[in-house]
Short mmCIF file of C-alpha atoms and ligand atoms in Angstrom, two decimals:
data_model
loop_
_atom_site.label_atom_id
_atom_site.label_comp_id
_atom_site.label_asym_id
_atom_site.label_seq_id
_atom_site.Cartn_x
_atom_site.Cartn_y
_atom_site.Cartn_z
CA MET A 54 -4.93 30.86 -2.61
CA SER A 55 -2.35 29.81 0.01
CA GLU A 56 -1.42 26.22 0.30
CA GLN A 57 -3.05 24.46 3.29
CA SER A 58 -1.30 21.97 5.46
CA LEU A 59 -3.60 19.21 6.56
CA VAL A 60 -1.97 17.52 9.53
CA PHE A 61 -3.08 13.89 10.38
CA PRO A 62 -3.35 12.52 13.91
CA GLU A 63 -0.20 11.24 15.44
CA GLY A 64 0.34 7.55 14.75
CA PHE A 65 -1.91 7.49 11.69
CA TRP A 66 -1.47 4.26 9.69
CA TRP A 67 -0.33 5.05 6.21
CA GLY A 68 -0.29 1.88 4.13
CA ALA A 69 -0.63 0.22 0.73
CA ALA A 70 -2.77 -2.90 0.35
CA GLY A 71 -2.79 -6.17 -1.55
CA ALA A 72 -4.29 -9.63 -1.48
CA ALA A 73 -2.65 -13.00 -1.66
CA HIS A 74 -4.16 -14.27 -4.88
CA GLN A 75 -3.70 -11.00 -6.72
CA VAL A 76 0.01 -10.66 -5.94
CA GLU A 77 1.60 -13.92 -4.78
CA GLY A 78 1.32 -16.10 -7.95
CA GLY A 79 0.85 -19.77 -8.44
CA ASN A 80 -2.06 -20.06 -5.97
CA ILE A 81 -3.00 -23.49 -7.48
CA ASN A 82 -5.07 -24.89 -4.60
CA SER A 83 -7.53 -22.03 -4.63
CA ASP A 84 -10.95 -22.07 -6.12
CA SER A 85 -10.14 -19.05 -8.18
CA TRP A 86 -7.19 -20.79 -10.01
CA LEU A 87 -9.52 -23.65 -11.06
CA LEU A 88 -12.14 -21.12 -12.30
CA GLU A 89 -9.48 -19.29 -14.27
CA HIS A 90 -8.80 -22.43 -16.20
CA VAL A 91 -12.19 -23.92 -16.98
CA PRO A 92 -14.02 -23.52 -20.37
CA GLY A 93 -16.09 -20.24 -20.38
CA SER A 94 -14.08 -18.91 -17.42
CA PRO A 95 -15.47 -15.64 -15.98
CA PHE A 96 -11.79 -14.38 -15.91
CA THR A 97 -10.27 -12.71 -19.00
CA GLU A 98 -6.84 -14.26 -18.25
CA PRO A 99 -5.42 -16.48 -15.52
CA SER A 100 -3.49 -15.08 -12.53
CA GLY A 101 -0.33 -17.10 -13.31
CA ASP A 102 2.77 -15.66 -11.57
CA ALA A 103 0.92 -12.61 -10.43
CA CYS A 104 3.64 -10.32 -8.95
CA ASP A 105 5.64 -13.32 -7.57
CA HIS A 106 5.23 -11.65 -4.22
CA TYR A 107 5.33 -15.00 -2.52
CA HIS A 108 9.07 -15.06 -3.21
CA ARG A 109 9.80 -11.40 -3.54
CA TYR A 110 8.07 -10.17 -0.35
CA PRO A 111 11.35 -9.25 1.43
CA THR A 112 12.35 -6.69 -1.15
CA ASP A 113 8.79 -5.68 -1.74
CA ILE A 114 8.26 -4.88 1.98
CA ALA A 115 11.62 -3.13 2.24
CA LEU A 116 10.65 -0.97 -0.72
CA LEU A 117 7.25 -0.01 0.72
CA ALA A 118 8.93 1.07 3.93
CA SER A 119 11.65 2.92 2.07
CA LEU A 120 8.94 5.11 0.28
CA GLY A 121 7.75 6.30 3.75
CA PHE A 122 4.73 4.06 4.48
CA ASN A 123 4.26 2.68 8.02
CA THR A 124 1.60 -0.01 7.26
CA TYR A 125 1.17 -2.90 5.01
CA ARG A 126 -2.22 -4.62 4.44
CA PHE A 127 -2.09 -8.08 2.97
CA SER A 128 -3.93 -11.30 3.17
CA ILE A 129 -2.95 -14.75 4.09
CA GLU A 130 -4.15 -17.52 1.89
CA TRP A 131 -6.34 -20.18 3.25
CA ALA A 132 -5.77 -22.36 0.17
CA ARG A 133 -2.11 -22.61 1.06
CA ILE A 134 -2.48 -22.92 4.77
CA GLU A 135 -5.17 -25.70 4.52
CA PRO A 136 -4.61 -27.19 1.06
CA GLU A 137 -6.76 -30.19 1.88
CA GLU A 138 -9.58 -30.27 4.42
CA GLY A 139 -8.18 -30.59 7.93
CA GLU A 140 -4.56 -30.71 6.59
CA PHE A 141 -2.63 -27.63 7.74
CA SER A 142 0.67 -26.58 6.19
CA PHE A 143 3.12 -25.40 8.79
CA ALA A 144 5.47 -24.49 5.95
CA ALA A 145 2.83 -22.01 4.65
CA LEU A 146 2.19 -20.66 8.17
CA ASP A 147 5.94 -20.23 8.59
CA HIS A 148 6.05 -18.33 5.31
CA TYR A 149 3.46 -15.80 6.61
CA ARG A 150 5.40 -15.59 9.87
CA ARG A 151 8.40 -14.48 7.85
CA VAL A 152 6.25 -11.96 5.99
CA LEU A 153 5.08 -10.59 9.35
CA ALA A 154 8.58 -10.47 10.71
CA ALA A 155 9.73 -8.61 7.55
CA CYS A 156 7.01 -6.01 8.23
CA HIS A 157 8.31 -5.55 11.85
CA GLU A 158 11.85 -5.33 10.71
CA HIS A 159 10.87 -2.39 8.51
CA HIS A 160 8.54 -0.81 11.04
CA LEU A 161 5.41 -1.50 9.09
CA HIS A 162 2.07 -2.23 10.97
CA PRO A 163 0.89 -5.52 9.50
CA ILE A 164 -2.90 -5.50 8.91
CA VAL A 165 -3.79 -9.10 8.02
CA THR A 166 -6.90 -10.21 6.03
CA TYR A 167 -7.78 -13.86 6.71
CA HIS A 168 -10.06 -14.17 3.64
CA HIS A 169 -9.69 -12.00 0.59
CA PHE A 170 -12.11 -13.64 -1.87
CA THR A 171 -10.32 -16.91 -2.46
CA SER A 172 -10.91 -20.19 -0.61
CA PRO A 173 -9.39 -23.66 -1.00
CA ARG A 174 -10.81 -25.69 -3.89
CA TRP A 175 -12.04 -28.41 -1.44
CA PHE A 176 -14.14 -25.72 0.31
CA ALA A 177 -15.79 -24.56 -2.95
CA ALA A 178 -16.45 -28.25 -3.96
CA LYS A 179 -18.27 -28.60 -0.61
CA GLY A 180 -20.62 -25.76 -1.44
CA GLY A 181 -18.27 -23.10 -0.02
CA TRP A 182 -19.86 -19.89 1.21
CA GLU A 183 -23.31 -20.94 -0.20
CA LYS A 184 -23.66 -23.24 2.93
CA PRO A 185 -23.80 -21.57 6.36
CA GLU A 186 -22.91 -24.87 7.86
CA ASN A 187 -19.48 -24.57 6.30
CA ALA A 188 -18.74 -21.31 8.18
CA PRO A 189 -17.06 -23.15 11.17
CA LEU A 190 -14.52 -24.50 8.75
CA PHE A 191 -13.42 -20.91 8.11
CA ALA A 192 -13.34 -20.21 11.86
CA ARG A 193 -11.12 -23.30 12.39
CA TYR A 194 -8.64 -22.06 9.90
CA CYS A 195 -8.67 -18.56 11.55
CA ALA A 196 -7.93 -20.25 14.90
CA LYS A 197 -5.07 -22.16 13.47
CA ALA A 198 -3.56 -19.18 11.65
CA THR A 199 -3.86 -16.99 14.74
CA ALA A 200 -2.22 -19.62 16.95
CA HIS A 201 0.78 -19.49 14.63
CA LEU A 202 0.81 -15.83 13.75
CA GLY A 203 -1.14 -13.87 16.23
CA ASP A 204 1.76 -12.47 18.27
CA LEU A 205 2.97 -10.57 15.18
CA ILE A 206 -0.23 -9.25 13.87
CA GLY A 207 -1.06 -5.52 14.13
CA ALA A 208 -4.77 -5.57 13.15
CA ALA A 209 -6.99 -8.20 11.51
CA CYS A 210 -9.71 -8.18 8.96
CA THR A 211 -11.75 -11.33 8.98
CA ILE A 212 -13.39 -11.26 5.54
CA ASN A 213 -12.73 -8.91 2.65
CA GLU A 214 -15.91 -7.34 1.24
CA PRO A 215 -18.48 -10.10 1.92
CA ASN A 216 -21.05 -7.65 0.46
CA VAL A 217 -19.28 -7.00 -2.86
CA GLY A 218 -21.32 -9.36 -4.93
CA LEU A 219 -24.56 -7.92 -3.47
CA LEU A 220 -23.34 -4.40 -4.32
CA ILE A 221 -22.43 -5.31 -7.93
CA GLN A 222 -25.65 -7.27 -8.34
CA ASN A 223 -27.68 -4.26 -7.12
CA MET A 224 -25.91 -2.11 -9.74
CA GLY A 225 -26.97 -4.66 -12.37
CA HIS A 226 -23.34 -5.58 -13.20
CA MET A 227 -23.49 -9.19 -11.92
CA PRO A 228 -25.88 -11.95 -13.00
CA SER A 229 -28.77 -13.00 -10.72
CA ASP A 230 -28.32 -15.82 -8.21
CA THR A 231 -30.24 -18.23 -10.44
CA MET A 232 -27.93 -17.47 -13.37
CA LEU A 233 -24.89 -17.81 -11.15
CA ALA A 234 -26.13 -21.14 -9.84
CA ASN A 235 -26.51 -22.40 -13.38
CA ALA A 236 -23.48 -20.81 -15.01
CA PRO A 237 -21.69 -23.23 -17.41
CA PHE A 238 -18.28 -22.29 -15.89
CA ARG A 239 -19.54 -23.40 -12.57
CA LYS A 240 -20.66 -26.79 -13.93
CA ALA A 241 -17.26 -27.18 -15.61
CA ALA A 242 -15.47 -26.37 -12.37
CA ALA A 243 -17.59 -28.87 -10.29
CA LYS A 244 -16.78 -31.56 -12.84
CA ALA A 245 -13.03 -30.74 -12.66
CA ALA A 246 -13.26 -30.85 -8.85
CA GLY A 247 -15.09 -34.16 -8.95
CA SER A 248 -18.12 -32.65 -7.24
CA ASP A 249 -21.68 -31.76 -7.95
CA THR A 250 -21.12 -28.16 -6.91
CA PHE A 251 -18.46 -25.50 -6.99
CA ALA A 252 -19.37 -22.37 -5.08
CA ALA A 253 -16.53 -19.84 -5.43
CA PHE A 254 -16.90 -16.33 -4.06
CA PRO A 255 -17.90 -13.87 -5.56
CA ASN A 256 -19.23 -15.94 -8.49
CA CYS A 257 -21.82 -17.70 -6.35
CA GLN A 258 -25.33 -17.16 -5.03
CA GLN A 259 -25.11 -13.92 -3.09
CA ALA A 260 -28.15 -14.31 -0.78
CA LEU A 261 -26.70 -17.63 0.50
CA ALA A 262 -23.10 -16.28 0.73
CA ARG A 263 -24.50 -13.32 2.79
CA ASP A 264 -25.81 -15.63 5.43
CA SER A 265 -22.63 -17.69 5.68
CA PHE A 266 -20.47 -14.60 5.89
CA LEU A 267 -22.50 -13.20 8.64
CA LYS A 268 -22.04 -16.36 10.64
CA GLY A 269 -18.39 -16.79 9.45
CA HIS A 270 -17.46 -13.28 10.59
CA THR A 271 -18.84 -13.77 14.13
CA LEU A 272 -17.14 -17.19 14.49
CA ALA A 273 -13.89 -15.84 13.13
CA VAL A 274 -13.80 -12.90 15.49
CA GLU A 275 -14.24 -15.36 18.33
CA ALA A 276 -11.39 -17.61 16.94
CA ILE A 277 -8.98 -14.78 16.32
CA LYS A 278 -9.68 -13.15 19.73
CA SER A 279 -8.65 -16.45 21.38
CA GLY A 280 -5.05 -15.33 20.56
CA PRO A 281 -2.21 -15.10 20.93
CA GLY A 282 -1.97 -11.32 20.41
CA ASN A 283 -4.27 -8.50 21.32
CA PHE A 284 -4.92 -6.49 18.26
CA PRO A 285 -8.14 -4.92 16.80
CA VAL A 286 -10.34 -7.05 14.73
CA GLY A 287 -12.94 -6.00 12.12
CA ILE A 288 -14.58 -6.66 8.89
CA THR A 289 -13.98 -4.77 5.60
CA LEU A 290 -16.91 -3.67 3.33
CA ALA A 291 -17.30 -2.70 -0.29
CA LEU A 292 -19.01 0.71 0.19
CA SER A 293 -20.18 2.89 -2.65
CA ASP A 294 -21.25 6.35 -1.71
CA HIS A 295 -24.97 5.93 -2.34
CA GLN A 296 -26.50 9.22 -3.46
CA ALA A 297 -30.20 9.88 -4.18
CA VAL A 298 -31.21 12.25 -6.88
CA PRO A 299 -34.67 13.90 -5.85
CA GLY A 300 -37.18 11.10 -5.52
CA GLY A 301 -34.51 8.41 -5.20
CA GLU A 302 -34.21 8.43 -1.41
CA ALA A 303 -36.25 5.37 -0.70
CA THR A 304 -34.55 3.23 -3.33
CA ARG A 305 -31.09 4.37 -2.02
CA ASP A 306 -32.10 3.54 1.51
CA ARG A 307 -33.41 0.08 0.54
CA VAL A 308 -30.17 -0.78 -1.23
CA ARG A 309 -28.15 0.51 1.71
CA SER A 310 -30.12 -1.60 4.21
CA GLN A 311 -29.64 -4.77 2.05
CA VAL A 312 -26.10 -4.30 1.05
CA ASP A 313 -24.36 -2.39 3.80
CA ASP A 314 -26.50 -2.18 6.97
CA ILE A 315 -26.85 -5.86 7.60
CA PHE A 316 -23.04 -6.08 7.83
CA LEU A 317 -22.65 -2.79 9.74
CA ASP A 318 -25.14 -4.13 12.38
CA LEU A 319 -22.60 -6.86 12.89
CA ALA A 320 -19.67 -4.52 12.92
CA ARG A 321 -21.12 -2.69 15.89
CA ALA A 322 -19.60 -5.47 18.02
CA ASP A 323 -16.18 -5.12 16.46
CA ASP A 324 -13.16 -2.98 17.11
CA PHE A 325 -13.19 -1.06 13.81
CA VAL A 326 -14.80 -1.00 10.40
CA GLY A 327 -12.66 -1.40 7.25
CA VAL A 328 -14.00 1.08 4.75
CA GLN A 329 -13.27 0.23 1.06
CA THR A 330 -14.56 2.83 -1.40
CA TYR A 331 -13.84 3.66 -5.01
CA SER A 332 -16.74 5.62 -6.36
CA ARG A 333 -20.44 6.70 -5.94
CA THR A 334 -23.72 5.24 -7.09
CA ARG A 335 -26.74 7.56 -7.82
CA TYR A 336 -30.34 6.34 -7.46
CA ASP A 337 -33.62 7.61 -8.74
CA ALA A 338 -37.01 6.07 -7.77
CA ASN A 339 -36.41 3.15 -10.22
CA GLY A 340 -33.01 2.08 -9.08
CA PRO A 341 -29.38 2.81 -9.76
CA LEU A 342 -28.49 5.33 -12.46
CA GLY A 343 -25.32 4.81 -14.46
CA PRO A 344 -22.47 7.24 -14.51
CA GLU A 345 -23.41 10.84 -14.96
CA GLU A 346 -22.78 12.22 -18.34
CA GLY A 347 -19.63 14.36 -18.58
CA VAL A 348 -18.06 12.83 -15.42
CA GLU A 349 -14.64 11.34 -15.96
CA ARG A 350 -14.47 7.49 -15.71
CA THR A 351 -11.73 5.20 -14.39
CA LEU A 352 -10.42 2.08 -16.05
CA MET A 353 -13.08 0.10 -14.20
CA GLY A 354 -15.87 2.03 -15.96
CA TYR A 355 -17.16 3.91 -12.87
CA GLU A 356 -16.99 7.55 -12.15
CA PHE A 357 -13.81 9.28 -10.93
CA TRP A 358 -15.27 10.42 -7.68
CA PRO A 359 -12.80 10.73 -4.90
CA GLU A 360 -15.19 12.47 -2.57
CA ALA A 361 -17.08 9.16 -2.23
CA LEU A 362 -14.62 8.11 0.49
CA GLU A 363 -15.70 10.98 2.76
CA GLY A 364 -19.30 10.09 2.25
CA THR A 365 -18.87 6.46 3.19
CA ILE A 366 -16.74 7.13 6.19
CA ARG A 367 -19.32 9.61 7.46
CA TYR A 368 -22.13 7.03 6.85
CA VAL A 369 -20.23 4.10 8.62
CA ALA A 370 -19.11 6.18 11.58
CA GLY A 371 -22.64 7.61 11.99
CA TYR A 372 -24.17 4.17 11.85
CA THR A 373 -21.76 2.20 14.00
CA HIS A 374 -20.01 4.72 16.14
CA LYS A 375 -16.80 2.67 15.64
CA PRO A 376 -13.42 3.74 14.60
CA VAL A 377 -12.73 3.48 10.91
CA ILE A 378 -9.67 2.25 8.99
CA VAL A 379 -9.70 2.99 5.24
CA THR A 380 -8.48 -0.51 4.25
CA GLU A 381 -8.87 0.19 0.49
CA ASN A 382 -9.25 3.34 -1.69
CA GLY A 383 -7.70 3.88 -5.02
CA ILE A 384 -8.00 4.13 -8.74
CA GLY A 385 -7.32 2.09 -11.82
CA THR A 386 -5.78 4.50 -14.32
CA PRO A 387 -2.98 4.55 -16.83
CA ASP A 388 -2.44 8.21 -15.93
CA ASP A 389 -0.51 8.50 -12.64
CA THR A 390 -1.25 12.23 -12.39
CA ARG A 391 -4.92 11.32 -12.16
CA ARG A 392 -4.05 8.82 -9.34
CA ILE A 393 -2.38 11.64 -7.44
CA GLU A 394 -5.33 13.91 -7.94
CA TYR A 395 -7.75 11.17 -6.81
CA VAL A 396 -5.88 10.38 -3.63
CA ARG A 397 -5.24 14.05 -2.84
CA ARG A 398 -8.96 14.72 -2.93
CA ALA A 399 -9.91 11.52 -1.17
CA LEU A 400 -7.41 12.29 1.69
CA ALA A 401 -8.75 15.84 2.03
CA GLY A 402 -12.14 14.26 2.65
CA VAL A 403 -10.64 11.87 5.26
CA HIS A 404 -9.09 14.93 6.89
CA ARG A 405 -12.50 16.69 7.00
CA CYS A 406 -13.96 13.62 8.79
CA ILE A 407 -11.13 13.70 11.33
CA THR A 408 -11.61 17.40 11.91
CA ASP A 409 -15.32 16.66 12.64
CA GLY A 410 -14.33 14.27 15.39
CA ILE A 411 -14.69 10.97 13.45
CA LYS A 412 -11.94 8.47 14.49
CA VAL A 413 -10.22 7.40 11.32
CA ASP A 414 -7.09 5.41 12.27
CA GLY A 415 -5.46 4.85 8.92
CA TYR A 416 -5.59 4.97 5.17
CA CYS A 417 -4.36 2.13 2.90
CA TYR A 418 -4.09 2.82 -0.77
CA TRP A 419 -5.31 0.05 -3.13
CA SER A 420 -3.04 -1.27 -4.39
CA MET A 421 0.69 -1.52 -3.78
CA PHE A 422 1.17 -3.15 -7.16
CA ASP A 423 -0.49 -3.26 -10.64
CA ASN A 424 -1.83 -6.70 -9.90
CA PHE A 425 -4.37 -9.33 -10.92
CA GLU A 426 -7.69 -7.43 -10.99
CA TRP A 427 -9.84 -10.61 -10.82
CA SER A 428 -12.17 -11.14 -13.78
CA MET A 429 -10.58 -8.15 -15.64
CA GLY A 430 -7.08 -9.71 -15.43
CA TYR A 431 -4.02 -7.40 -15.52
CA ARG A 432 -5.55 -4.61 -17.59
CA PRO A 433 -6.78 -2.24 -14.87
CA THR A 434 -3.67 -0.65 -13.24
CA PHE A 435 -4.32 0.39 -9.63
CA GLY A 436 -0.76 0.19 -8.41
CA LEU A 437 1.67 2.60 -6.81
CA ILE A 438 4.30 0.34 -8.32
CA ALA A 439 4.24 -1.13 -11.80
CA VAL A 440 5.30 -4.80 -12.42
CA ASN A 441 6.85 -6.04 -15.64
CA ARG A 442 4.85 -9.13 -16.48
CA THR A 443 7.84 -11.00 -17.88
CA THR A 444 10.78 -9.92 -15.74
CA GLN A 445 8.76 -9.07 -12.54
CA ALA A 446 10.83 -5.90 -12.38
CA ARG A 447 9.22 -3.27 -10.16
CA THR A 448 8.95 0.43 -11.23
CA VAL A 449 7.95 2.91 -8.58
CA LYS A 450 5.48 5.43 -9.99
CA PRO A 451 5.55 9.09 -8.99
CA SER A 452 2.34 8.61 -6.98
CA ALA A 453 4.18 6.15 -4.71
CA VAL A 454 6.87 8.76 -3.93
CA TRP A 455 4.20 11.46 -3.48
CA LEU A 456 2.04 9.43 -1.15
CA GLY A 457 5.11 8.06 0.71
CA ASN A 458 6.27 11.64 1.31
CA ILE A 459 2.82 12.50 2.77
CA ALA A 460 3.01 9.42 4.98
CA ARG A 461 6.52 10.35 6.21
CA ALA A 462 5.51 13.89 7.05
CA ASN A 463 1.93 12.95 8.20
CA ILE A 464 0.85 16.03 6.44
CA LEU A 465 -1.07 16.60 3.16
CA LYS A 466 -0.40 19.85 1.57
CA GLY A 467 -3.42 20.69 -0.46
C1 LIG B 36 -11.20 -5.67 -3.75
C2 LIG B 36 -9.89 -5.81 -4.41
C3 LIG B 36 -9.98 -5.27 -5.87
C4 LIG B 36 -10.25 -3.81 -5.74
C5 LIG B 36 -10.31 -2.98 -7.02
C6 LIG B 36 -11.93 -4.38 -4.00
O1 LIG B 36 -13.19 -4.69 -4.29
O2 LIG B 36 -11.07 -5.93 -2.33
O3 LIG B 36 -9.45 -7.20 -4.46
O4 LIG B 36 -8.85 -5.52 -6.56
O5 LIG B 36 -11.45 -3.62 -5.15
O6 LIG B 36 -11.31 -3.36 -7.85
#
């Protein structure tokens, strides 16, 4: 069979992604840091120095650009920018200004996420995302950050995956809200914070967080749009490709409506939808089925299913009629050849969507580095670039060179 050349639209955004808490290191004012250190912590290990990206961003950004990418998706950290309620750190804001300036210096479009799971400790100790009345506090931070950084931002994501807890709960991999509300680690964290509550996302009551996020997103868009800057603003969602086996259609549709559609309804008013997809979930009439026998699994335990991305892009575009940016897609694997295969097949799916007239503006691989994979610590390796946990030395994997070359050429040969 002759090799096909899949040409992507001119100006396509080719990126790698990361999140502050997962790469910066020393994020000590965040709710997650506290939870990582309480007895019975839901984390297998603390984030510690992470990838020390807070200090190493100039060389990291230069490296990403030198590989051929034209986009960098990263998050700014609320816990650094507002370490105490109402007290804003101009030093932290200046830091992110320098990160943005480095992106521009290296011709990388900066996609900025304002909230990637972590919040300041004080916010969690006030009930965090479990209290919709706290949502304006997030919007105030968004306004402050935009006032300082907006002129340099290329695109903005308000909240990263507000539906991820609902998704995992639906799959039976996360405790119920009642169990989360009474978890011993949560009580220990509240005590350490000198409060009677400690609601840190995603280890908090999902039904309550959902309502706050819906409100928080709308307020944040308004705050970010007040400028400066005139860039697209959207939300990013954790999207599994929900598939029904015969008889499972109604169950699948119910999950979709509770986990995805309520946020997609909101996204209809936005400039784009950030699609974040890793695998698929199958349903029969009783609920989600586990991975299918014989299908390869990734380090996360779910199926190696790169075609899931095409499925979710089609669903989102059909539902919202909005442009899509793939803000995350990737695989945790120790075998870099499987990473290349996964991305190759995922990108072929993106290209099929584009050919069918769906507006997909970019693709960001998750993640730039082997980084702190939340409760699972540093074990799952998603990165295009490996990081030595002692020396912080970076090692570029073959997949990074491979994907960077595709980005440079804007063509996937498949
Ligand atoms: C999150 C990332 C996470 C990735 C891989 C996404 O749900 O946005 O923070 O590391 O998936 O599990």
